[in-house]
Short mmCIF file of C-alpha atoms and ligand atoms in Angstrom, two decimals:
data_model
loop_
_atom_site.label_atom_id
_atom_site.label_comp_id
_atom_site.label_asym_id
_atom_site.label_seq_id
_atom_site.Cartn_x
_atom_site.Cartn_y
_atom_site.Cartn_z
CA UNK A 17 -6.46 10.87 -100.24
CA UNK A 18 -3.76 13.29 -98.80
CA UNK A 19 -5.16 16.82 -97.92
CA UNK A 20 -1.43 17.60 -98.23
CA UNK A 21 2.43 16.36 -97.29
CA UNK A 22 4.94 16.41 -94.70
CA UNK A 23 8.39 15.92 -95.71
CA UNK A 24 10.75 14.28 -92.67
CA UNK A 25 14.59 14.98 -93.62
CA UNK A 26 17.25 13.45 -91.35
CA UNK A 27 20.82 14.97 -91.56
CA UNK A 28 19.44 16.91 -94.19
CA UNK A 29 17.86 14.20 -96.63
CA UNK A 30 14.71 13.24 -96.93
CA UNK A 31 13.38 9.93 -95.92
CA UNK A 32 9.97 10.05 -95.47
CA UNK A 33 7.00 12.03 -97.60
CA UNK A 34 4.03 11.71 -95.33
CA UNK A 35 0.31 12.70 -96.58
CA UNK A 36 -1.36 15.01 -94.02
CA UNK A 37 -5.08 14.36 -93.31
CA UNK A 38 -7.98 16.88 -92.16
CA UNK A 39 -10.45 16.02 -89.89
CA UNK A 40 -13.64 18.19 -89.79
CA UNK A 41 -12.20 20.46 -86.85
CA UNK A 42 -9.29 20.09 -84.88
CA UNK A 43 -5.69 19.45 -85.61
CA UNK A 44 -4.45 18.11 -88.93
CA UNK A 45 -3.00 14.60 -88.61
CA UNK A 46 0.64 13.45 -89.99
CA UNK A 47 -0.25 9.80 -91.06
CA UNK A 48 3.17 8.11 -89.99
CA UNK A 49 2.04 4.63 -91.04
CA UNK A 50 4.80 4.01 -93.68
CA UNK A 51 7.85 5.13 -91.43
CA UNK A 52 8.51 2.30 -90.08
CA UNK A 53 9.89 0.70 -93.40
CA UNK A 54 11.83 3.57 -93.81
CA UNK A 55 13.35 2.31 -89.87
CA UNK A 56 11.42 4.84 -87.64
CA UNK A 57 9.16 4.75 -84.90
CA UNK A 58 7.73 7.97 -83.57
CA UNK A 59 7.92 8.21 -80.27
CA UNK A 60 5.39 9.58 -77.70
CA UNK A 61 5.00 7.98 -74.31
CA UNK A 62 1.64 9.39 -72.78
CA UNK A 63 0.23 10.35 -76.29
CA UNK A 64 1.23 13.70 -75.92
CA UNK A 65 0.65 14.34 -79.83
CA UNK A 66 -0.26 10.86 -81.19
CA UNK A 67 -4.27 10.88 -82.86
CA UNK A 68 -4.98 7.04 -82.16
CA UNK A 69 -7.87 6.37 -84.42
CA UNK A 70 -10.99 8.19 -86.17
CA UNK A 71 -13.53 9.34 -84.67
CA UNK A 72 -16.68 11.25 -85.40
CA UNK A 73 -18.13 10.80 -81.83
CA UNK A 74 -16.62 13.46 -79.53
CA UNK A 75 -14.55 16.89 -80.66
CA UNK A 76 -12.43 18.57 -77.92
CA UNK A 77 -10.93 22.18 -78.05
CA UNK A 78 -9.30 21.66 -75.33
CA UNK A 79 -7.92 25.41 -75.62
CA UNK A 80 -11.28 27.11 -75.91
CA UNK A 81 -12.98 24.93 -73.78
CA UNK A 82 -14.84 23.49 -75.96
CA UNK A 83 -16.72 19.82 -75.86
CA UNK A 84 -18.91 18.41 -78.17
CA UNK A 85 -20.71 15.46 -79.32
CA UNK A 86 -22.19 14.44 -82.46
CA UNK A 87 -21.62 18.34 -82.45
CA UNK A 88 -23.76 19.42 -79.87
CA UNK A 89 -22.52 21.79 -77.13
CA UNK A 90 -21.82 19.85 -74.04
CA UNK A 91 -23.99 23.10 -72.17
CA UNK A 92 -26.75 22.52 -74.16
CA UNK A 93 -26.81 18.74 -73.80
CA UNK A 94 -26.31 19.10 -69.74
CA UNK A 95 -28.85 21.71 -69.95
CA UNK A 96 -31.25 20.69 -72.82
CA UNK A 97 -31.41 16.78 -73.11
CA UNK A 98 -31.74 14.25 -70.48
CA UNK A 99 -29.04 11.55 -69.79
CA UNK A 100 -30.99 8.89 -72.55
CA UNK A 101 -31.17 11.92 -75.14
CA UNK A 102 -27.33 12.09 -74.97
CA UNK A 103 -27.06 7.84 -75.17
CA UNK A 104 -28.86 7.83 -78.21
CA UNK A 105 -26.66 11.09 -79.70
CA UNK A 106 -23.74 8.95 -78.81
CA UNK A 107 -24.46 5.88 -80.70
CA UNK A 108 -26.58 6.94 -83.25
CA UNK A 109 -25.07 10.39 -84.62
CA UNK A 110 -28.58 12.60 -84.65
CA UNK A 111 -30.41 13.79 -81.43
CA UNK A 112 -33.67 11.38 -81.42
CA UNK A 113 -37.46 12.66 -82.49
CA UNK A 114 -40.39 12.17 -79.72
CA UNK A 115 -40.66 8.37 -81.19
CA UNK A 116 -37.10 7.14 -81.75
CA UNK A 117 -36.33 8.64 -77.95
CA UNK A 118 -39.45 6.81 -76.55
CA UNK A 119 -38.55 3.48 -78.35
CA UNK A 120 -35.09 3.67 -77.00
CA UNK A 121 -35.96 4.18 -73.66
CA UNK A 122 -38.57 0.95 -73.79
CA UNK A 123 -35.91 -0.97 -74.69
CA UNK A 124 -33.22 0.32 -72.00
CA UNK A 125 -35.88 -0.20 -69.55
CA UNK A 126 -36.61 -3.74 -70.97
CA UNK A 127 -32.92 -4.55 -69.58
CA UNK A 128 -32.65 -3.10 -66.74
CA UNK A 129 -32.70 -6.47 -64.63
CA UNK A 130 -30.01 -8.91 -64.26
CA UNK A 131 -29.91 -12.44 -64.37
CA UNK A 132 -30.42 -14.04 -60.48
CA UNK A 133 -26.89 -16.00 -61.07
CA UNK A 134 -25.36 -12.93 -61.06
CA UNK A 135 -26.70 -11.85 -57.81
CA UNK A 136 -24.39 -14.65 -56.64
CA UNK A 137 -21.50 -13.30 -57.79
CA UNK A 138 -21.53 -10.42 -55.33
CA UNK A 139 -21.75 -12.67 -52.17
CA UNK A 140 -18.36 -14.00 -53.62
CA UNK A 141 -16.60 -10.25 -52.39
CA UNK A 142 -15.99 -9.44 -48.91
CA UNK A 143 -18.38 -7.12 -47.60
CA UNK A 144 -15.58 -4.36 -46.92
CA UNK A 145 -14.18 -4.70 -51.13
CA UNK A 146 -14.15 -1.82 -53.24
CA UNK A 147 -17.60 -1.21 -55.00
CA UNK A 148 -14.73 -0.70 -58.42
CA UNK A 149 -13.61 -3.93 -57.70
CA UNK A 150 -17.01 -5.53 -57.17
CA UNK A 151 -18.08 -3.42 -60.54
CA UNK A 152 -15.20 -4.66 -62.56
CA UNK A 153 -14.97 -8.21 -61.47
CA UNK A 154 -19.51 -8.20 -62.46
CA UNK A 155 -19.33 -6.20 -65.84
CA UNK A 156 -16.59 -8.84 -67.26
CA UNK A 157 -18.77 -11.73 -65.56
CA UNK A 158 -21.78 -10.49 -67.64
CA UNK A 159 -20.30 -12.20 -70.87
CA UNK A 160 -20.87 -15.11 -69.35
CA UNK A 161 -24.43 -14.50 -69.19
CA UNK A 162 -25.37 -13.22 -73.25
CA UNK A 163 -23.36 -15.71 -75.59
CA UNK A 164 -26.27 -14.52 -77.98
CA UNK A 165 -24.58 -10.88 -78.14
CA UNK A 166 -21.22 -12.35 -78.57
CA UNK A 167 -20.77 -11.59 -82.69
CA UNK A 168 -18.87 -8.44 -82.38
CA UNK A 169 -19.28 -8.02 -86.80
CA UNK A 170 -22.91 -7.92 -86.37
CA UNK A 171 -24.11 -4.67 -85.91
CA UNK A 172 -27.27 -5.46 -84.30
CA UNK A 173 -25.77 -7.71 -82.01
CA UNK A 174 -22.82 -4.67 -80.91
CA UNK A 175 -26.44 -2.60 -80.36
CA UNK A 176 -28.00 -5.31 -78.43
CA UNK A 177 -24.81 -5.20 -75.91
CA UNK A 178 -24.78 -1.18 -75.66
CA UNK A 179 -28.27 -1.16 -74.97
CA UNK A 180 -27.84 -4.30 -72.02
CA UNK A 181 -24.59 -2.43 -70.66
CA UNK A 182 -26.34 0.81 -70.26
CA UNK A 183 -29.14 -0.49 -68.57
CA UNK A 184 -27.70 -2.59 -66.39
CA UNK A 185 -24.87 -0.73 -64.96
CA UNK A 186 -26.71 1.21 -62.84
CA UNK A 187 -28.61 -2.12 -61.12
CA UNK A 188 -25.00 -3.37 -61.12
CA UNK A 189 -23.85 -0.42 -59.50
CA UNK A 190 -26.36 0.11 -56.99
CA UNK A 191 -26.03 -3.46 -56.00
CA UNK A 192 -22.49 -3.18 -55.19
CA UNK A 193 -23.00 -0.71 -53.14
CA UNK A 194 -26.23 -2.74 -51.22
CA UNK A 195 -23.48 -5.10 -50.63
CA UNK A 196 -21.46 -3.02 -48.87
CA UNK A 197 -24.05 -2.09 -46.39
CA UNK A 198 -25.18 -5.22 -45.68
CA UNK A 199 -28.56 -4.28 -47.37
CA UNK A 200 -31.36 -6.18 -49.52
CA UNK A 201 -30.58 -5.76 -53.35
CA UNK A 202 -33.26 -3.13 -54.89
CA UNK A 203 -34.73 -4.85 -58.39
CA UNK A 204 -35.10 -1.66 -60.86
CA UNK A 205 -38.36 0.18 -61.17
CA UNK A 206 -39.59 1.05 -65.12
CA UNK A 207 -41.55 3.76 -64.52
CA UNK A 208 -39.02 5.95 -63.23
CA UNK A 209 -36.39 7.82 -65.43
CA UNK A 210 -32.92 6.49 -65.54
CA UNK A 211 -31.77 8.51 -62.93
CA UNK A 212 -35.20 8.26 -60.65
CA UNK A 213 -34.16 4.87 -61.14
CA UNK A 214 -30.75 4.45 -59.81
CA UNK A 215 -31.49 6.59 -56.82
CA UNK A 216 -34.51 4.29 -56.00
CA UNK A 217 -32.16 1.07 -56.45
CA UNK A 218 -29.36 3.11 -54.20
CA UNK A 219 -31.58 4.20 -51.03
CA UNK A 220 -34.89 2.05 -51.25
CA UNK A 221 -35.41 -0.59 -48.65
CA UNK A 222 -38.15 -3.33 -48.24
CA UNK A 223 -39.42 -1.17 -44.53
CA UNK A 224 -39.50 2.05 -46.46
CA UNK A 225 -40.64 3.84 -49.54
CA UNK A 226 -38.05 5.70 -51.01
CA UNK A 227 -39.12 9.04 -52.54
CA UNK A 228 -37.23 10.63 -55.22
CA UNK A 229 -36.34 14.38 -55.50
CA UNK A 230 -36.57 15.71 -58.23
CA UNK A 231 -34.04 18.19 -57.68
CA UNK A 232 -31.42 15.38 -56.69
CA UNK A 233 -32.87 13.22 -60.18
CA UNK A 234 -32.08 16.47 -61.93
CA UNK A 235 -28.64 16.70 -60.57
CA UNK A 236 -27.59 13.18 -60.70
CA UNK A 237 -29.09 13.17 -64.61
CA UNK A 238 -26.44 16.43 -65.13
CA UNK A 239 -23.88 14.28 -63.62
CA UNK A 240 -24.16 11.18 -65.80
CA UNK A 241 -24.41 13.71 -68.89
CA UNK A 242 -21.07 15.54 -67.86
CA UNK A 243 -19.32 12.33 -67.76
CA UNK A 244 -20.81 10.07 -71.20
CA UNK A 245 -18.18 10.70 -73.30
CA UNK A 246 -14.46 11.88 -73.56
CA UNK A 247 -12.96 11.27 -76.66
CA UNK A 248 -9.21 9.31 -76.63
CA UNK A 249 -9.14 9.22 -72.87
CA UNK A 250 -7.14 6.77 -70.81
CA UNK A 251 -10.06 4.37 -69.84
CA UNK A 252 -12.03 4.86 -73.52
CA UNK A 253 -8.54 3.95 -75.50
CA UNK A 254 -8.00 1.15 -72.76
CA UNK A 255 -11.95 -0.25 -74.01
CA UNK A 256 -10.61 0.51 -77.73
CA UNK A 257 -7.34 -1.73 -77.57
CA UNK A 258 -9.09 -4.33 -75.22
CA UNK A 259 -11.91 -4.28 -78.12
CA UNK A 260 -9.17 -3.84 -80.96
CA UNK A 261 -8.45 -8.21 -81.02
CA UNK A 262 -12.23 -8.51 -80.96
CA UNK A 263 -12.79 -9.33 -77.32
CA UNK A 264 -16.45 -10.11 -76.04
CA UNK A 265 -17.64 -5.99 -75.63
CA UNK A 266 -18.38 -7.09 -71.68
CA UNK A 267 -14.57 -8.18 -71.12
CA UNK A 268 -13.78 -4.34 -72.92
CA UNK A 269 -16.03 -2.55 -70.55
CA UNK A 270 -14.47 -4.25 -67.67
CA UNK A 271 -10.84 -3.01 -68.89
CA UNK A 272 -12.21 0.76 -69.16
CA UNK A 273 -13.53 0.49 -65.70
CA UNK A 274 -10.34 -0.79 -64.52
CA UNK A 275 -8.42 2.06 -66.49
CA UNK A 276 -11.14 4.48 -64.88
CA UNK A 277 -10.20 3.75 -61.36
CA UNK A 278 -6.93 5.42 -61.11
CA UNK A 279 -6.71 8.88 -59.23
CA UNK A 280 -5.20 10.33 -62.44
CA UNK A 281 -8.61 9.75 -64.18
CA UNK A 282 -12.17 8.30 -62.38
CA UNK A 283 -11.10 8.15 -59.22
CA UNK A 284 -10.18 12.15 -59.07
CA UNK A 285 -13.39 12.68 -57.69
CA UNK A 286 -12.86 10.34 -54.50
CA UNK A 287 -9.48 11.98 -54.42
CA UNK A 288 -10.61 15.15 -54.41
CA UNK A 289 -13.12 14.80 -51.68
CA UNK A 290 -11.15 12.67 -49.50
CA UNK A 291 -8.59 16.08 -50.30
CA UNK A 292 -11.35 18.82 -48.92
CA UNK A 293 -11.94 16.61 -46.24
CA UNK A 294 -8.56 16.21 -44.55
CA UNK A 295 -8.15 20.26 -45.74
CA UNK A 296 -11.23 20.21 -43.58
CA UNK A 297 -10.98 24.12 -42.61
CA UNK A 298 -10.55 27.52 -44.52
CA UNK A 299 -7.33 28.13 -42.42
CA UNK A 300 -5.44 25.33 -43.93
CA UNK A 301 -6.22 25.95 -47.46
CA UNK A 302 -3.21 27.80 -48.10
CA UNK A 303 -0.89 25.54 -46.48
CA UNK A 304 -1.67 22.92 -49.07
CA UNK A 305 -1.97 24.97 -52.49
CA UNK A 306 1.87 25.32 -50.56
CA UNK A 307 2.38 21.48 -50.95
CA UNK A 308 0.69 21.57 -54.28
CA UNK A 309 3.37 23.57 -55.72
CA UNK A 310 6.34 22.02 -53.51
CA UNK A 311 8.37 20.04 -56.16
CA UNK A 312 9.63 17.92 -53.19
CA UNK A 313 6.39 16.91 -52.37
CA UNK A 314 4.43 14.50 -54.63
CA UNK A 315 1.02 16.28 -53.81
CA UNK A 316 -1.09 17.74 -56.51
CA UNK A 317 -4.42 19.12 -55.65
CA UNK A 318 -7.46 16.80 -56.82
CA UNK A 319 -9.96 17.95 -59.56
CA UNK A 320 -6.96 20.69 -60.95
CA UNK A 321 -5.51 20.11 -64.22
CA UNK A 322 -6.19 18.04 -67.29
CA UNK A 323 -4.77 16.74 -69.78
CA UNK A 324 -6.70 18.89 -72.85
CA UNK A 325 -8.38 21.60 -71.25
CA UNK A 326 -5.65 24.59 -70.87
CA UNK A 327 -8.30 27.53 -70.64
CA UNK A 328 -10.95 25.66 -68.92
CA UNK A 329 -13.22 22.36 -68.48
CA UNK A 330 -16.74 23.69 -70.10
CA UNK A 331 -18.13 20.56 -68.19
CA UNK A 332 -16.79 22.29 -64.78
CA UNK A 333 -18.43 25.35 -65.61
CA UNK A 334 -22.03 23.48 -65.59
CA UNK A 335 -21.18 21.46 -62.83
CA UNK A 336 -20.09 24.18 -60.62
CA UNK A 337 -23.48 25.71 -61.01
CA UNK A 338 -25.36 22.80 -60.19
CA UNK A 339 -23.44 21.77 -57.70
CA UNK A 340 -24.68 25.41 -56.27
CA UNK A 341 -27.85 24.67 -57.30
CA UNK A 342 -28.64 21.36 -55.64
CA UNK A 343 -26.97 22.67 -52.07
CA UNK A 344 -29.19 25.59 -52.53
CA UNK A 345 -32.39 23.76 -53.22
CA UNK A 346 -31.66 21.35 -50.41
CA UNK A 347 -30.69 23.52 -48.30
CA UNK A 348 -27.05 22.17 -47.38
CA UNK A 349 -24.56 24.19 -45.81
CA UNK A 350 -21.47 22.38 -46.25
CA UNK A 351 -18.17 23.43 -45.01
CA UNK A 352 -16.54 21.27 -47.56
CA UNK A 353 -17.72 23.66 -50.52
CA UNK A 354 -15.56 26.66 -48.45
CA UNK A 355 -13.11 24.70 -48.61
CA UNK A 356 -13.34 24.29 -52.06
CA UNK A 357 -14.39 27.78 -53.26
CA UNK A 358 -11.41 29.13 -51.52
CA UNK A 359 -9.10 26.35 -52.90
CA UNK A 360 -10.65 27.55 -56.34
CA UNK A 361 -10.15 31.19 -56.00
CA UNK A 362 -6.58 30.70 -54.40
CA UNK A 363 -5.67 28.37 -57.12
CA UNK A 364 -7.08 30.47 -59.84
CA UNK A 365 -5.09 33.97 -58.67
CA UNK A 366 -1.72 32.00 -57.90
CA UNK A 367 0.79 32.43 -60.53
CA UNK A 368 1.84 28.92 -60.55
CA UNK A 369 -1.86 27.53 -61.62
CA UNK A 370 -1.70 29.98 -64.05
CA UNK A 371 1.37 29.47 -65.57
CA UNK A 372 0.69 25.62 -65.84
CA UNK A 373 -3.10 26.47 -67.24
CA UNK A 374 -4.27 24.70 -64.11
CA UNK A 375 -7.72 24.98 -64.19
CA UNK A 376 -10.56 23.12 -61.66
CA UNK A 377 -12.19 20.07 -63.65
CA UNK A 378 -15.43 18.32 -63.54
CA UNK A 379 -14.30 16.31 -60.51
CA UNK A 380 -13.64 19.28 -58.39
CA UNK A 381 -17.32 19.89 -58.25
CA UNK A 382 -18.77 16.37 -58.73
CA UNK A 383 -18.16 15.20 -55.45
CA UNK A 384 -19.60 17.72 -53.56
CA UNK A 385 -22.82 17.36 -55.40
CA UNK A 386 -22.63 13.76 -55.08
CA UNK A 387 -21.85 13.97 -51.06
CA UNK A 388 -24.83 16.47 -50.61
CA UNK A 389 -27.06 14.13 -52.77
CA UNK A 390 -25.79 11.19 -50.26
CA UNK A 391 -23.68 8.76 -52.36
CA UNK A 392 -21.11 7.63 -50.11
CA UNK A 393 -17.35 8.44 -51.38
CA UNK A 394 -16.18 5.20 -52.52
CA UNK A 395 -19.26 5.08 -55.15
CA UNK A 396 -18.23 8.29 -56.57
CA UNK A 397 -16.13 6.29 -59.30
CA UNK A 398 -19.07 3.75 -59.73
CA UNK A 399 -21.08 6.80 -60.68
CA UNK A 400 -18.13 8.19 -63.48
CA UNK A 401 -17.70 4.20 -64.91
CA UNK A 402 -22.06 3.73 -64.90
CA UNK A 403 -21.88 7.41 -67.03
CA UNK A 404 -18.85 7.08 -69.22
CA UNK A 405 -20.05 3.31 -69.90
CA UNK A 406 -22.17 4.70 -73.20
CA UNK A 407 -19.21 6.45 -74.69
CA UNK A 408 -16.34 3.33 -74.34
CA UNK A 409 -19.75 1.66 -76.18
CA UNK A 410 -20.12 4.13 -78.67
CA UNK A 411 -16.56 4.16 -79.59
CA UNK A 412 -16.06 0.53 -79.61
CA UNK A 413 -18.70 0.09 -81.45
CA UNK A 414 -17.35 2.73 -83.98
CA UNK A 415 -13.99 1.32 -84.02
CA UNK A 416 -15.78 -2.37 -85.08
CA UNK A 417 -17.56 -0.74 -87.82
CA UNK A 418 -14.89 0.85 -89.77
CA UNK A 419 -13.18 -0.90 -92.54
CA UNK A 420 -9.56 -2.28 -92.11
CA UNK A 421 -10.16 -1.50 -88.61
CA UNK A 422 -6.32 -3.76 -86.95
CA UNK A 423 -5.46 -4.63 -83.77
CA UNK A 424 -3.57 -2.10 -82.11
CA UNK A 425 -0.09 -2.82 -81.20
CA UNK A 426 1.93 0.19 -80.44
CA UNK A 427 6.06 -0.10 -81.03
CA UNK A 428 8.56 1.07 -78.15
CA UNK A 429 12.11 1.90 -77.86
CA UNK A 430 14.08 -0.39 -76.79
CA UNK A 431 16.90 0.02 -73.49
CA UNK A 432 17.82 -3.20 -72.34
CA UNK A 433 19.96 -5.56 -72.67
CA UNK A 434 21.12 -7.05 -76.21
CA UNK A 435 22.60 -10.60 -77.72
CA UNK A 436 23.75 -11.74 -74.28
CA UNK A 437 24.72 -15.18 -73.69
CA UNK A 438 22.87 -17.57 -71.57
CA UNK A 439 24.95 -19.10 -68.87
CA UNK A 440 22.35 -22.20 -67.23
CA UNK A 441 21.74 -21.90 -63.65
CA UNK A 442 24.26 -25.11 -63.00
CA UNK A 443 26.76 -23.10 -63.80
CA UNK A 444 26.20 -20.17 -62.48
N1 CMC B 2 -1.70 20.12 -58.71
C1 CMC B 2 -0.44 20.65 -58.73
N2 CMC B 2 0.36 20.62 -59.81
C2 CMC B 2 -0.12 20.03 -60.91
C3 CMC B 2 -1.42 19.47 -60.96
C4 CMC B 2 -2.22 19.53 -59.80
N3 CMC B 2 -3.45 19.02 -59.80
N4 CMC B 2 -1.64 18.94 -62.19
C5 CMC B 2 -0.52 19.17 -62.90
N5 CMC B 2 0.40 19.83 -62.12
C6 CMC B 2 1.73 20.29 -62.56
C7 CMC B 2 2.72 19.14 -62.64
O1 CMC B 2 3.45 18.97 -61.46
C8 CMC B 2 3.60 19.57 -63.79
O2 CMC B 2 4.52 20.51 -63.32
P1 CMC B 2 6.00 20.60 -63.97
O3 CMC B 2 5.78 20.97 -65.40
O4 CMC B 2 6.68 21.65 -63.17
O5 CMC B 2 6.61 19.24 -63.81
C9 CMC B 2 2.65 20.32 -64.73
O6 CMC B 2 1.57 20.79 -63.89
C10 CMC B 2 2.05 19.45 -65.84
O7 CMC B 2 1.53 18.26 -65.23
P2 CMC B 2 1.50 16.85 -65.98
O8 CMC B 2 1.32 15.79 -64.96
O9 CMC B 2 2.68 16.76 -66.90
O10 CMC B 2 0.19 17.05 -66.85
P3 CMC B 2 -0.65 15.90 -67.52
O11 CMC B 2 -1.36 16.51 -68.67
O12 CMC B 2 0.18 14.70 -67.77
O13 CMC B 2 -1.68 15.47 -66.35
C11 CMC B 2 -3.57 15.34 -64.96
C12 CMC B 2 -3.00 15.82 -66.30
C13 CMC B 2 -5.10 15.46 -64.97
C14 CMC B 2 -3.23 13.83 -64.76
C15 CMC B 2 -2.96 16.17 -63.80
O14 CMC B 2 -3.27 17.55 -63.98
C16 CMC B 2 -3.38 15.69 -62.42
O15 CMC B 2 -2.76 14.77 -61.88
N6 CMC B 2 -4.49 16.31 -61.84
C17 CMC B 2 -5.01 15.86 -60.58
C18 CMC B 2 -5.88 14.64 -60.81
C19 CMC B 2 -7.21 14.98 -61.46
O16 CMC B 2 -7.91 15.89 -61.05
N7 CMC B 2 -7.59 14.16 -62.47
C20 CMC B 2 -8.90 14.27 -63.12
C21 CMC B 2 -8.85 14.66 -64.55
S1 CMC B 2 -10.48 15.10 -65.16
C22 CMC B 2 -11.36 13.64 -65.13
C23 CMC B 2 -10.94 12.70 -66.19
O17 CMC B 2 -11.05 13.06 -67.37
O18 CMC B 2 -10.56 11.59 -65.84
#
């Protein structure tokens, strides 16, 4: 049912009467379905202004700053819940009581192990490959593990593969990055909180006990939270039209770790470290908020900008205090955050940012938590795909559960060639 209409007049006469729909917050939606028989296409490269789907998951503001999910304040959620808390919230709707959130972590921790075949597949990589690549390549692989989870109608066999993606990505992860350094693969540990957990299977060794701090558990936990879930984003709609001609949900989670990777998105926070790194020194950070705003120069400073957020990234504003927090607490001096709080302020007072809303996001401040906690750069992505892994669940799982729910197939306008005649290559 139409909340109300749009009329669309060409030349003056009207082709098109379009029913206008209300979400619950947010902007109203023009439902353009119908315009193609009337010999339209809108057109919107990026999807500048182009509401893909429903959703009751995630609400943005992106100009108050505001993030939600299920509703609840992303502050409070960082601040109030731990990582599992917001999983369940994600796929369930309702913030768990004491017994629904200690049943869903038994059965997380019940799959936190992966089959031994798999471990096989990582001595298939070279030993200097991307831990993204390695991560990628495994997460598809897994389909080839749980046939049983394969009926993507069944509801409680979607469930079954959200609750074997979330707790296995982080053994996955961890063992990628093993890999890379030529270490023994660390089998998970159940008594230890998700992110106890991942730190154990990242820096234990068979010589050594590895102790956890709590402080750095705390911290990593805040990370994962910041990151679950996005809304529309590039790698969650990639996981949503992967998902969309009812591919196996491991092959989907693959795709939105692949769509993750690029600088524009995951790998920001890589970028922007690798950035404060070659800055390297307070003297230079003027020279390259310079090249930042050189049109000449195709340099744009890492972990500035975003797509929604044109006031500011309420998930920055948490991270920047932990990432304060945890240097504090561990005592870290790092030159790096110098850098950074003087490519902040500069950035922030310079009439260009401003004008362009150019704000620092959650990956300005990510990496330098995750560098003081010890996570090597190249992981930093891992560590964005293992988080946002529950929210390309939650919303493929959504999108499989709604009625009439199509494969998407978006139109394009066409510039090339037309009706040409084919000469063969005899005769040409
Ligand atoms: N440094 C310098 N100039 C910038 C930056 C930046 N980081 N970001 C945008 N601009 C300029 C850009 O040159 C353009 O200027 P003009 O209008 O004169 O051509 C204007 O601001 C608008 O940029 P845009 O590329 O049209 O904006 P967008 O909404 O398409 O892109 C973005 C958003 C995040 C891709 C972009 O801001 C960017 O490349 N930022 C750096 C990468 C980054 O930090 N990405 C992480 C995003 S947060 C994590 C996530 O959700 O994945």
């Amino acid at each position: 049912m139409a909340d109300s209409k749009a009329s669309l007049s060409i030349d003056g006469n009207v082709i098109a009467e379009l029913p206008i729909h209300k979400g619950s917050a947010g902007n109203d939606v023009i439902d353009i379905r119908t315009l193609g028989a009337a010999g339209y296409f809108t057109y919107d490269p990026g999807f500048m202004a182009t509401a893909s789907c429903e959703s009751a998951i995630t609400f943005i503001d992106g100009d108050k700053g505001i993030l939600q999910h299920r509703g609840y304040a992303i502050d409070s959620l960082a601040k109030q819940a731990d990582y599992l808390e917001v999983c369940y919230i994600l796929l369930h709707g309702e913030a768990p009581n004491r017994t629904q959130y200690d049943e869903f972590k038994g059965i997380i921790n019940n799959h936190t192990m992966v089959h031994e075949k798999l471990v096989h597949f990582f001595h298939g990589f070279l030993p200097d490959a991307h831990p993204m690549a390695m991560l990628c390549g495994v997460v598809g692989a897994l389909s080839s593990f749980y046939h049983s989870d394969l009926d993507i109608h069944a509801p409680d066999q979607r469930m079954r593969s959200a609750h074997r993606l979330i707790a296995k990505m982080p053994t996955i992860a961890a063992m990628a990055y093993k890999y890379s350094i030529g270490q023994p693969f660390v089998y998970p540990r159940n008594d230890l909180n998700y992110a106890e957990n991942f730190l154990h299977m990242m820096f234990s060794v068979p010589a050594e006990e590895y102790v956890v701090s709590p402080t750095v558990a705390r911290a990593m936990d805040r990370i994962f939270t910041l990151h679950a879930d996005h809304e529309q984003n590039a790698s969650t709609s990639t996981v949503r039209l992967a998902g969309s001609s009812g591919a196996n949900p491991y092959a989907c989670i693959a795709a939105g770790v692949a769509s993750l990777w690029g600088p524009a998105h995951g790998g920001a926070n890589e970028a922007c470290l690798t950035m404060l790194t070659e800055i390297g020194s307070l003297d230079r950070v003027d020279e390259y908020v310079a090249k930042a705003k050189d049109k000449s120069d195709p340099f744009r400073l890492m972990g500035f900008g975003h797509r929604v957020y044109k006031n500011f990234d309420p998930r920055a504003t948490v991270m920047r205090d932990t990432c304060h927090e945890v240097l504090k607490e561990l005592g870290i001096q790092d030159p790096l955050l110098d850098v950074a709080m003087a490519l902040e302020k500069v950035a922030l007072e310079d009439s260009y940012f401003i004008e362009k809303k150019l704000y620092p996001n959650v990956d300005f401040y990510s990496g330098i938590i995750l560098k003081a906690i010890g996570i090597p750069t190249n992981m930093f992505t891992v560590i964005f795909a293992m988080s946002r892994n529950v929210g390309w669940i939650a919303h493929w799982d959504e999108m499989l559960g709604q009625p009439g729910q199509k494969i998407g197939r978006p139109r394009q306008k066409y510039t090339g060639e037309i009706n040409r005649t084919f000469i063969p290559l005899s005769e040409r």
